[in-house]
Short mmCIF file of C-alpha atoms in Angstrom, two decimals:
data_model
loop_
_atom_site.label_atom_id
_atom_site.label_comp_id
_atom_site.label_asym_id
_atom_site.label_seq_id
_atom_site.Cartn_x
_atom_site.Cartn_y
_atom_site.Cartn_z
CA GLU A 1 -0.18 0.03 0.06
CA MET A 2 1.34 3.41 -0.92
CA PRO A 3 1.51 6.22 1.98
CA ALA A 4 -0.68 9.11 1.14
CA PRO A 5 0.86 12.37 -0.36
CA PRO A 6 2.05 14.79 2.20
CA GLU A 7 -0.95 16.95 1.54
CA GLU A 8 -3.10 14.56 2.87
CA ARG A 9 -1.44 13.69 6.12
CA GLU A 10 -1.47 17.41 6.61
CA PRO A 11 -4.52 19.21 5.48
CA LEU A 12 -3.41 22.55 7.05
CA GLN A 13 -0.38 22.34 4.50
CA ALA A 14 -2.38 22.12 1.42
CA MET A 15 -4.74 24.75 2.56
CA MET A 16 -1.86 27.08 3.00
CA LYS A 17 -1.13 26.61 -0.75
CA ASP A 18 -4.55 26.47 -1.70
CA GLN A 19 -6.01 29.56 -4.00
CA TYR A 20 -8.95 30.16 -1.84
CA ALA A 21 -8.13 27.88 1.61
CA ASN A 22 -4.99 30.35 2.35
CA TYR A 23 -7.71 32.89 2.74
CA VAL A 24 -9.46 30.72 5.91
CA VAL A 25 -5.74 30.04 7.45
CA GLN A 26 -5.29 33.75 7.52
CA LYS A 27 -8.37 34.48 9.15
CA LEU A 28 -8.09 31.51 11.52
CA LEU A 29 -4.64 33.29 12.51
CA GLU A 30 -6.58 36.63 12.99
CA VAL A 31 -9.49 35.48 14.69
CA CYS A 32 -8.47 32.53 17.36
CA ASP A 33 -7.22 32.86 20.59
CA GLU A 34 -3.60 32.82 21.81
CA GLY A 35 -3.53 29.14 22.39
CA GLN A 36 -5.19 28.23 19.39
CA ARG A 37 -2.45 30.73 17.18
CA GLU A 38 0.33 29.19 19.28
CA GLN A 39 -1.00 25.50 18.08
CA LEU A 40 -1.30 26.42 14.36
CA LEU A 41 1.88 28.35 14.46
CA SER A 42 3.58 25.29 15.71
CA ARG A 43 1.93 23.10 12.67
CA MET A 44 2.92 25.73 10.26
CA LYS A 45 6.37 26.38 11.31
CA VAL A 46 7.91 23.48 9.44
CA HIS A 47 6.20 24.58 6.32
CA LEU A 48 7.14 28.27 6.62
CA PRO A 49 10.19 27.92 4.18
CA ASN A 50 8.66 25.66 1.70
CA LEU A 51 5.49 27.66 1.48
CA LYS A 52 7.72 30.87 -0.08
CA LYS A 53 7.81 28.87 -3.40
CA TYR A 54 4.04 28.79 -4.00
CA THR A 55 2.12 31.88 -5.02
CA TYR A 56 -0.62 31.45 -2.14
CA GLY A 57 1.49 30.31 0.14
CA LYS A 58 3.63 33.30 0.20
CA HIS A 59 0.27 35.14 1.41
CA ILE A 60 0.57 32.89 4.70
CA VAL A 61 4.04 33.52 5.10
CA ALA A 62 3.45 37.21 4.99
CA ARG A 63 0.68 37.37 7.20
CA VAL A 64 2.55 35.27 9.86
CA GLU A 65 5.79 37.75 9.42
CA LYS A 66 3.13 40.81 10.12
CA LEU A 67 1.47 38.67 13.26
CA VAL A 68 5.02 38.54 14.92
CA ILE A 69 5.56 41.98 14.19
CA THR A 70 2.41 43.44 15.60
CA THR A 71 2.36 40.71 18.77
CA PHE A 72 6.07 41.93 19.26
CA PRO A 73 6.24 45.40 18.49
CA THR A 74 9.70 46.69 17.91
CA ALA A 75 11.98 49.15 19.10
CA PRO A 76 13.73 52.09 17.09
CA ASP A 77 16.17 49.54 15.69
CA VAL A 78 13.37 47.66 13.78
CA GLU A 79 15.33 45.55 11.14
CA GLU A 80 17.86 44.02 13.63
CA LYS A 81 15.04 42.92 16.23
CA GLN A 82 12.46 41.98 13.57
CA ASP A 83 15.02 38.99 12.10
CA THR A 84 15.94 37.95 15.74
CA ARG A 85 12.01 37.92 17.18
CA ALA A 86 10.83 36.39 14.00
CA VAL A 87 13.24 33.35 14.62
CA ALA A 88 12.55 33.27 18.02
CA VAL A 89 8.72 33.04 17.78
CA GLU A 90 9.39 30.24 15.14
CA ASP A 91 11.40 28.45 17.62
CA SER A 92 9.09 28.94 20.69
CA ALA A 93 6.14 27.45 18.54
CA ALA A 94 8.14 24.39 17.90
#
């Protein structure tokens, strides 16, 4: 028996790449509570580098980055801290 493709094993991954479903995932990130957001981000984290290769996946990556910046406002040296905070949030979501 052949194993199911990754998209079938991980519906969230397929949704993040889909033309329409990626908006559903973005909305989930917007309206969920902090605990749910942490769960979503932990499941999404492993897929973020790969999502940058897909047209609709880029929307999710941008939303996660915006969420990180909004959740953790930066000081005057914005560029330097944004990079480290994005990594810290991805690491803490694991």
